[in-house]
Coordinates of C-alpha atoms in Angstrom, one line a residue:
X119 CA -65.1 56.4 -16.1
X120 CA -68.4 58.0 -17.4
X121 CA -68.4 61.6 -17.8
X122 CA -70.8 64.2 -16.4
X123 CA -72.9 64.3 -20.0
X124 CA -73.7 60.3 -19.5
X125 CA -76.7 58.6 -18.2
X126 CA -76.7 55.7 -15.6
X127 CA -78.3 53.7 -18.3
X128 CA -75.4 54.2 -20.8
X129 CA -73.0 52.5 -18.5
X130 CA -71.6 49.2 -20.0
X131 CA -73.2 46.0 -18.7
X132 CA -70.8 43.9 -16.3
X133 CA -67.8 42.2 -17.4
X134 CA -68.4 39.0 -15.3
X135 CA -71.3 36.9 -17.4
X136 CA -72.5 35.4 -14.4
X137 CA -73.9 38.9 -13.2
X138 CA -75.7 39.6 -16.6
X139 CA -79.1 38.3 -15.1
X140 CA -79.1 41.3 -12.6
X141 CA -77.4 43.7 -15.1
X142 CA -80.7 45.7 -15.8
X143 CA -81.0 46.5 -12.2
X144 CA -77.9 47.6 -10.7
X145 CA -76.9 48.6 -7.2
X146 CA -76.2 52.2 -6.8
X147 CA -73.5 53.7 -4.8
X148 CA -74.4 57.3 -3.9
X149 CA -71.0 59.2 -3.5
X150 CA -67.8 59.0 -5.4
X151 CA -65.5 59.2 -2.3
X152 CA -63.4 56.5 -0.6
X153 CA -66.4 54.5 0.6
X154 CA -68.5 54.9 -2.6
X155 CA -65.4 53.5 -4.7
X156 CA -64.5 50.8 -2.3
X157 CA -68.1 49.7 -2.1
X158 CA -68.3 49.9 -6.1
X159 CA -65.1 47.6 -6.5
X160 CA -66.3 45.1 -3.8
X161 CA -69.7 44.5 -5.6
X162 CA -67.9 44.1 -8.9
X163 CA -65.6 41.4 -7.4
X164 CA -68.7 39.9 -6.3
X165 CA -70.1 39.8 -9.8
X166 CA -72.6 42.6 -9.0
X167 CA -73.1 45.3 -11.3
X168 CA -72.4 48.7 -9.2
X169 CA -72.7 52.4 -10.7
X170 CA -71.6 55.0 -8.6
X171 CA -73.6 58.5 -8.8
X172 CA -71.2 61.5 -7.8
X173 CA -72.3 65.0 -7.8
X174 CA -69.3 66.7 -8.5
X175 CA -67.4 66.5 -11.6
X176 CA -64.7 64.3 -10.2
X177 CA -64.0 61.6 -7.4
X178 CA -63.1 62.4 -4.3
X179 CA -64.4 65.9 -4.1
X180 CA -64.6 66.4 -0.6
X181 CA -60.7 65.4 -0.5
X182 CA -59.8 68.1 -3.0
X183 CA -61.5 70.6 -0.7
X184 CA -59.6 69.8 2.5
X185 CA -56.8 71.9 3.5
X186 CA -53.0 71.9 2.1
X187 CA -51.5 70.4 4.9
X188 CA -53.7 67.9 5.6
X189 CA -52.2 64.4 6.0
X190 CA -53.9 60.9 6.9
X191 CA -53.6 60.2 10.6
X192 CA -53.6 56.5 9.5
X193 CA -50.8 54.6 8.3
X194 CA -50.3 53.8 4.3
X195 CA -50.3 50.4 4.6
X196 CA -53.5 50.1 6.8
X197 CA -55.4 52.9 4.7
X198 CA -55.5 51.4 1.2
X199 CA -59.1 50.3 -0.3
X200 CA -59.7 46.8 -1.3
X201 CA -57.8 45.9 -4.6
X202 CA -55.1 48.3 -4.5
X203 CA -52.8 49.4 -2.3
X204 CA -51.3 52.6 -1.6
X205 CA -48.0 53.1 -3.2
X206 CA -45.0 53.2 -1.0
X207 CA -43.7 56.3 -2.6
X208 CA -46.6 58.1 -0.7
X209 CA -45.0 57.9 2.5
X210 CA -46.2 56.6 6.1
X211 CA -49.0 59.7 6.3
X212 CA -50.3 60.4 3.1
X213 CA -50.8 63.8 2.1
X214 CA -54.2 65.3 1.0
X215 CA -52.8 65.5 -2.6
X216 CA -51.6 62.1 -2.6
X217 CA -55.2 60.8 -1.1
X218 CA -57.0 62.4 -4.4
X219 CA -54.3 61.0 -6.7
X220 CA -54.9 57.5 -5.5
X221 CA -58.8 57.9 -5.4
X222 CA -58.5 58.9 -9.4
X223 CA -56.0 55.8 -9.9
X224 CA -58.3 53.6 -8.0
X225 CA -61.5 54.4 -9.9
X226 CA -59.5 54.0 -13.3
X227 CA -57.7 51.0 -12.2
X228 CA -60.7 48.9 -11.4
X229 CA -62.9 50.5 -14.2
X230 CA -65.7 51.5 -12.2
X231 CA -68.6 52.6 -13.7
X232 CA -69.1 56.3 -12.4
X233 CA -71.5 59.2 -13.6
X234 CA -70.6 62.5 -12.0
X235 CA -72.5 65.4 -12.1
X236 CA -75.6 63.5 -10.8
X237 CA -76.9 64.4 -6.9
X238 CA -79.4 62.1 -5.6
X239 CA -82.3 64.0 -4.2
X240 CA -84.2 61.3 -2.7
X241 CA -84.3 57.4 -2.3
X242 CA -87.8 55.6 -2.2
X243 CA -88.9 51.9 -2.1
X244 CA -90.9 50.7 -5.0
X245 CA -94.6 50.3 -4.5
X246 CA -94.1 46.5 -4.6
X247 CA -91.1 46.7 -2.3
X248 CA -88.6 44.6 -4.6
X249 CA -86.5 47.6 -6.1
X250 CA -85.3 50.9 -5.2
X251 CA -86.3 54.2 -7.0
X252 CA -83.7 57.3 -6.7
X253 CA -84.5 60.8 -7.8
X254 CA -81.8 62.7 -9.1
X255 CA -80.7 65.9 -11.1
X256 CA -81.9 66.5 -14.5
X257 CA -85.2 64.9 -13.9
X258 CA -83.8 61.2 -13.5
X259 CA -85.8 58.8 -12.2
X260 CA -83.2 55.4 -11.4
X261 CA -84.3 52.0 -10.7
X262 CA -81.7 49.6 -8.5
X263 CA -81.8 46.4 -6.7
X264 CA -80.0 47.9 -3.7
X265 CA -78.5 51.2 -2.6
X266 CA -75.6 51.8 -0.8
X267 CA -75.4 55.5 0.8
X268 CA -71.7 56.7 1.1
X269 CA -72.0 60.4 0.7
X270 CA -69.5 61.1 3.7
X271 CA -68.9 61.9 7.1
X272 CA -68.0 65.2 6.6
X273 CA -70.7 66.3 4.2
X274 CA -72.0 70.0 5.2
X275 CA -70.1 72.4 7.0
X276 CA -71.7 73.3 10.3
X277 CA -71.6 77.0 12.0
X278 CA -73.6 77.1 15.1
X279 CA -76.2 79.8 15.2
X280 CA -74.4 81.7 17.8
X281 CA -76.5 84.8 19.0
X282 CA -75.4 87.9 17.3
X283 CA -73.5 85.9 14.3
X284 CA -76.0 87.4 11.5
X285 CA -75.0 91.0 12.3
X286 CA -71.4 90.0 12.9
X287 CA -69.6 92.5 10.5
X288 CA -66.1 90.6 11.1
X289 CA -64.3 88.0 9.0
X290 CA -66.1 84.6 9.9
X291 CA -65.6 81.3 7.9
X292 CA -65.8 77.6 8.1
X293 CA -62.7 75.6 8.4
X294 CA -63.8 73.9 5.4
X295 CA -63.3 76.9 3.5
X296 CA -59.6 77.2 5.0
X297 CA -56.5 76.4 2.8
X298 CA -53.5 77.4 3.9
X299 CA -52.1 80.4 6.4
X300 CA -50.9 82.6 3.4
X301 CA -54.2 85.1 3.8
X302 CA -53.6 85.3 7.6
X303 CA -50.1 86.3 7.9
X304 CA -49.3 88.7 10.4
X305 CA -53.2 88.8 11.4
X306 CA -54.9 87.8 14.5
X307 CA -57.0 84.5 14.4
X308 CA -59.3 82.9 16.7
X309 CA -60.1 79.2 15.9
X310 CA -63.1 77.5 17.4
X311 CA -63.3 73.9 18.1
X312 CA -60.4 71.7 19.3
X313 CA -61.0 68.7 17.2
X314 CA -58.5 67.3 14.8
X315 CA -59.2 70.0 12.0
X316 CA -59.0 73.1 14.5
X317 CA -55.9 71.7 16.3
X318 CA -54.3 71.2 13.0
X319 CA -55.0 74.7 11.6
X320 CA -54.2 76.4 14.5
X321 CA -50.8 74.9 14.4
X322 CA -50.9 75.8 10.6
X323 CA -51.5 79.3 11.3
X324 CA -48.5 79.8 13.9
X325 CA -46.2 78.0 11.7
X326 CA -47.5 80.3 8.7
X327 CA -47.0 83.6 10.2
X328 CA -50.2 84.6 12.1
X329 CA -49.5 87.3 14.6
X330 CA -51.7 85.6 17.3
X331 CA -53.5 82.7 17.6
X332 CA -56.5 81.8 20.1
X333 CA -57.9 78.2 20.4
X334 CA -61.7 78.4 21.5
X335 CA -62.2 75.0 23.4
X336 CA -65.7 74.3 25.1
X337 CA -64.7 70.5 25.9
X338 CA -61.2 69.6 27.0
X339 CA -60.0 66.9 24.1
X340 CA -57.8 63.5 24.7
X341 CA -54.8 64.1 23.0
X342 CA -52.7 61.2 21.7
X343 CA -49.3 61.0 20.0
X344 CA -49.8 60.1 16.3
X345 CA -46.9 57.7 16.9
X346 CA -44.5 56.8 19.6
X347 CA -41.2 54.7 19.1
X348 CA -42.7 53.8 15.8
X349 CA -46.0 52.6 17.0
X350 CA -48.9 54.2 15.6
X351 CA -52.1 55.5 17.5
X352 CA -54.2 53.7 14.9
X353 CA -52.4 50.4 16.1
X354 CA -53.8 50.9 19.6
X355 CA -57.0 52.2 18.2
X356 CA -57.4 49.0 16.3
X357 CA -56.7 46.6 19.3
X358 CA -59.5 49.0 21.5
X359 CA -62.3 48.2 19.4
X360 CA -62.2 44.5 20.7
X361 CA -61.7 45.3 24.2
X362 CA -64.7 46.7 26.5
X363 CA -65.5 50.7 26.9
X364 CA -64.5 50.4 30.7
X365 CA -61.2 48.6 30.3
X366 CA -59.8 50.9 27.6
X367 CA -60.9 54.0 29.8
X368 CA -59.1 52.6 32.5
X369 CA -56.0 51.9 30.6
X370 CA -55.8 55.1 28.8
X371 CA -55.6 57.2 31.9
X372 CA -52.1 56.3 32.9
X373 CA -50.9 56.2 29.6
X374 CA -51.7 59.7 28.7
X375 CA -50.1 60.6 31.9
X376 CA -47.0 59.3 30.4
X377 CA -46.8 60.4 26.9
X378 CA -49.0 63.7 27.1
X379 CA -47.8 66.4 29.4
X380 CA -50.4 68.2 31.8
X381 CA -51.2 71.4 29.7
X382 CA -53.7 72.6 32.7
X383 CA -51.9 75.7 33.5
X384 CA -52.1 76.4 29.7
X385 CA -55.8 75.8 29.6
X386 CA -56.1 72.4 28.2
X387 CA -56.8 70.1 31.6
X388 CA -57.1 66.4 31.3
X389 CA -60.7 65.1 30.4
X390 CA -62.7 64.0 33.3
X391 CA -64.2 61.3 31.0
X392 CA -62.9 58.3 29.5
X393 CA -61.0 58.1 26.1
X394 CA -63.0 55.3 24.7
X395 CA -66.4 56.5 26.2
X396 CA -65.6 59.7 24.5
X397 CA -64.9 57.9 21.2
X398 CA -68.6 56.1 21.5
X399 CA -70.3 59.5 21.6
X400 CA -68.5 60.5 18.4
X401 CA -65.6 62.6 19.4
X402 CA -62.1 60.7 18.8
X403 CA -59.0 61.9 20.1
X404 CA -56.7 64.5 18.8
X405 CA -54.0 63.3 17.3
X406 CA -50.7 65.6 18.0
X407 CA -49.2 67.2 14.9
X408 CA -47.5 70.1 16.9
X409 CA -50.5 71.1 19.1
X410 CA -48.8 70.3 22.6
X411 CA -45.7 71.9 21.7
X412 CA -47.6 74.9 20.3
X413 CA -49.8 75.7 23.5
X414 CA -46.8 74.8 26.0
X415 CA -44.9 77.6 24.5
X416 CA -47.6 79.9 24.2
X417 CA -47.7 80.0 20.5
X418 CA -51.3 78.7 20.4
X419 CA -53.2 80.6 23.2
X420 CA -56.1 78.6 24.7
X421 CA -59.5 80.5 25.7
X422 CA -63.1 79.6 26.9
X423 CA -66.0 78.6 24.2
X424 CA -67.5 81.0 22.2
X425 CA -71.1 82.5 23.3
X426 CA -72.0 84.9 20.8
X427 CA -71.1 88.0 18.7
X428 CA -71.6 91.6 20.1
X429 CA -70.5 95.0 19.0
X430 CA -68.1 93.5 16.8
X431 CA -66.6 91.4 19.5
X432 CA -66.5 87.9 20.2
X433 CA -68.1 86.8 23.8
X434 CA -66.6 83.7 25.4
X435 CA -68.4 81.7 28.2
X436 CA -66.2 83.1 30.8
X437 CA -67.2 86.6 30.0
X438 CA -64.2 87.7 28.2
X439 CA -64.6 89.4 25.0
X440 CA -62.0 89.2 22.3
X441 CA -61.6 91.1 18.7
X442 CA -59.7 88.9 16.5
X443 CA -59.1 89.7 12.6
X444 CA -60.8 86.2 11.5
X445 CA -62.9 83.7 13.2
X446 CA -62.4 80.2 12.2
X447 CA -65.1 77.8 12.9
X448 CA -63.9 74.5 13.1
X449 CA -67.1 73.2 14.4
X450 CA -67.9 70.1 12.2
X451 CA -70.1 69.0 9.6
X452 CA -73.8 67.6 9.3
X453 CA -74.3 64.0 7.6
X454 CA -77.5 66.0 5.5
X455 CA -79.0 62.8 5.1
X456 CA -82.5 64.0 6.0
X457 CA -83.6 65.0 2.6
X458 CA -82.5 61.7 0.9
X459 CA -83.7 59.0 3.3
X460 CA -85.1 61.0 6.1
X461 CA -88.6 60.0 5.4
X462 CA -87.7 56.2 5.5
X463 CA -87.2 55.7 9.2
X464 CA -83.6 55.0 9.0
X465 CA -81.9 57.8 10.9
X466 CA -81.5 58.4 14.6
X467 CA -82.5 61.8 16.4
X468 CA -79.0 63.0 15.8
X469 CA -79.6 62.2 11.7
X470 CA -77.1 59.3 11.8
X471 CA -78.1 56.2 10.2
X472 CA -79.4 53.6 12.5
X473 CA -77.1 51.0 11.0
X474 CA -73.9 50.7 9.1
X475 CA -72.1 48.3 6.9
X476 CA -73.6 45.1 6.0
X477 CA -76.7 45.5 8.0
X478 CA -79.8 47.2 6.4
X479 CA -82.4 49.0 8.3
X480 CA -85.0 46.3 9.4
X481 CA -87.8 48.4 7.5
X482 CA -85.6 49.1 4.6
X483 CA -83.7 46.0 3.3
X484 CA -81.3 46.4 0.5
X485 CA -80.6 49.9 1.9
X486 CA -76.7 50.2 3.1
X487 CA -74.6 53.2 5.0
X488 CA -70.9 53.4 4.8
X489 CA -68.9 56.1 5.9
X490 CA -71.0 57.7 8.7
X491 CA -69.0 56.5 12.0
X492 CA -65.8 57.9 13.0
X493 CA -63.8 55.0 14.2
X494 CA -60.9 54.9 16.2
X495 CA -59.3 52.3 13.9
X496 CA -59.0 54.4 11.1
X497 CA -61.9 55.8 8.3
X498 CA -60.2 54.1 5.4
X499 CA -59.5 51.0 7.1
X500 CA -63.1 50.6 8.4
X501 CA -64.4 51.8 4.6
X502 CA -62.4 49.0 3.4
X503 CA -63.9 46.3 5.6
X504 CA -67.5 47.5 5.1
X505 CA -67.3 47.5 1.4
X506 CA -66.2 44.0 1.1
X507 CA -69.0 43.1 3.9
X508 CA -71.7 45.0 2.0
X509 CA -70.8 43.5 -1.3
X510 CA -70.9 40.0 0.2
X511 CA -74.2 40.6 1.6
X512 CA -76.1 42.1 -1.6
X513 CA -74.4 39.1 -3.7
X514 CA -75.6 36.5 -1.1
X515 CA -79.2 38.0 -1.3
X516 CA -79.1 38.6 -5.1
X517 CA -78.0 34.8 -5.4
X518 CA -81.2 34.1 -3.5
X519 CA -83.4 35.6 -5.7
X520 CA -81.8 34.0 -8.5
X521 CA -84.1 32.0 -10.7
X522 CA -83.4 28.3 -10.6
X523 CA -83.4 28.0 -14.3
X524 CA -82.5 30.6 -16.7
X525 CA -84.5 30.5 -20.1
X526 CA -82.5 29.6 -23.3

């Protein structure tokens, strides 16, 4: 693995002799997280040289920053990346620290070419359209035969521009800065947002001794059990991906009534939109890791959405005002791709790639995206599948361009 003082041109040529003819124009993979590492290995397995550009000093940077209690909501067996299963010693639900260890081992085991400390600021097509030009830190200008963008679904923390937010003097932080409940013992905390992160942080705070925990909810989520009688929710998610959206919506309703209690009296009514319809809009179900029990027992109090801040108080959508010691905004992330590829016309109105996986945008052949969806079947599983599809497509395209005869 190359260190932060290396340049991409310093990396060794690929071990596979069949790839030598294209070694001078590697495929650049932007991002050293699970998606980028998987793509780099899959490309190498196809005889294509791949160089990973990672802006941090180590791989798996975003995973190192997640809160301490985080575990994958997908099973270990279905979360391994191509070419290296996750060890059985990690258990069924893999911890954050074990994910980091796995990514480090993955890069080492596959001897991936990784250049750390390099952030790509812009990707452009060469004048003749045959190559990709990457502008990066240190004045680097790199030339690649193709580019795989794998900078991650959770890239830049997003806090809504609530009225009065800038003047608020209380403690306000994004969930990305939360690590564990120790700093909040004996304190009144308002968690804003009921995605998986917000739900899990609320439970963590309760178990860690916060004096009061309120959970601000704008839209009631679908809640599913992570596992029922040994059957992981991920298994159902995989099956659902092959079924029509309307059918899954119809089936999910009765199943939810059997497996998840009605929390309407506690402020969490059952959603009035279908589970899979919501997934297609980008909202995956909340997997229960203690939220149901905490809400039923009143340990987590559900309150209305946040409308703004005024006079040191948090103003809720129903007109109530609360004055917590701490506000934790579990309000999501932005992909932040606009500066890198926005000028290429490859993003939709919400800043998401118009295509992902093995498909390139029609106006940008050779540019690929992985890890920018939030699949119900499991992020790691889909990253692994996408990596192999992308690698096969790139290798096939490279083979078409290969000269019929190589000069001796």
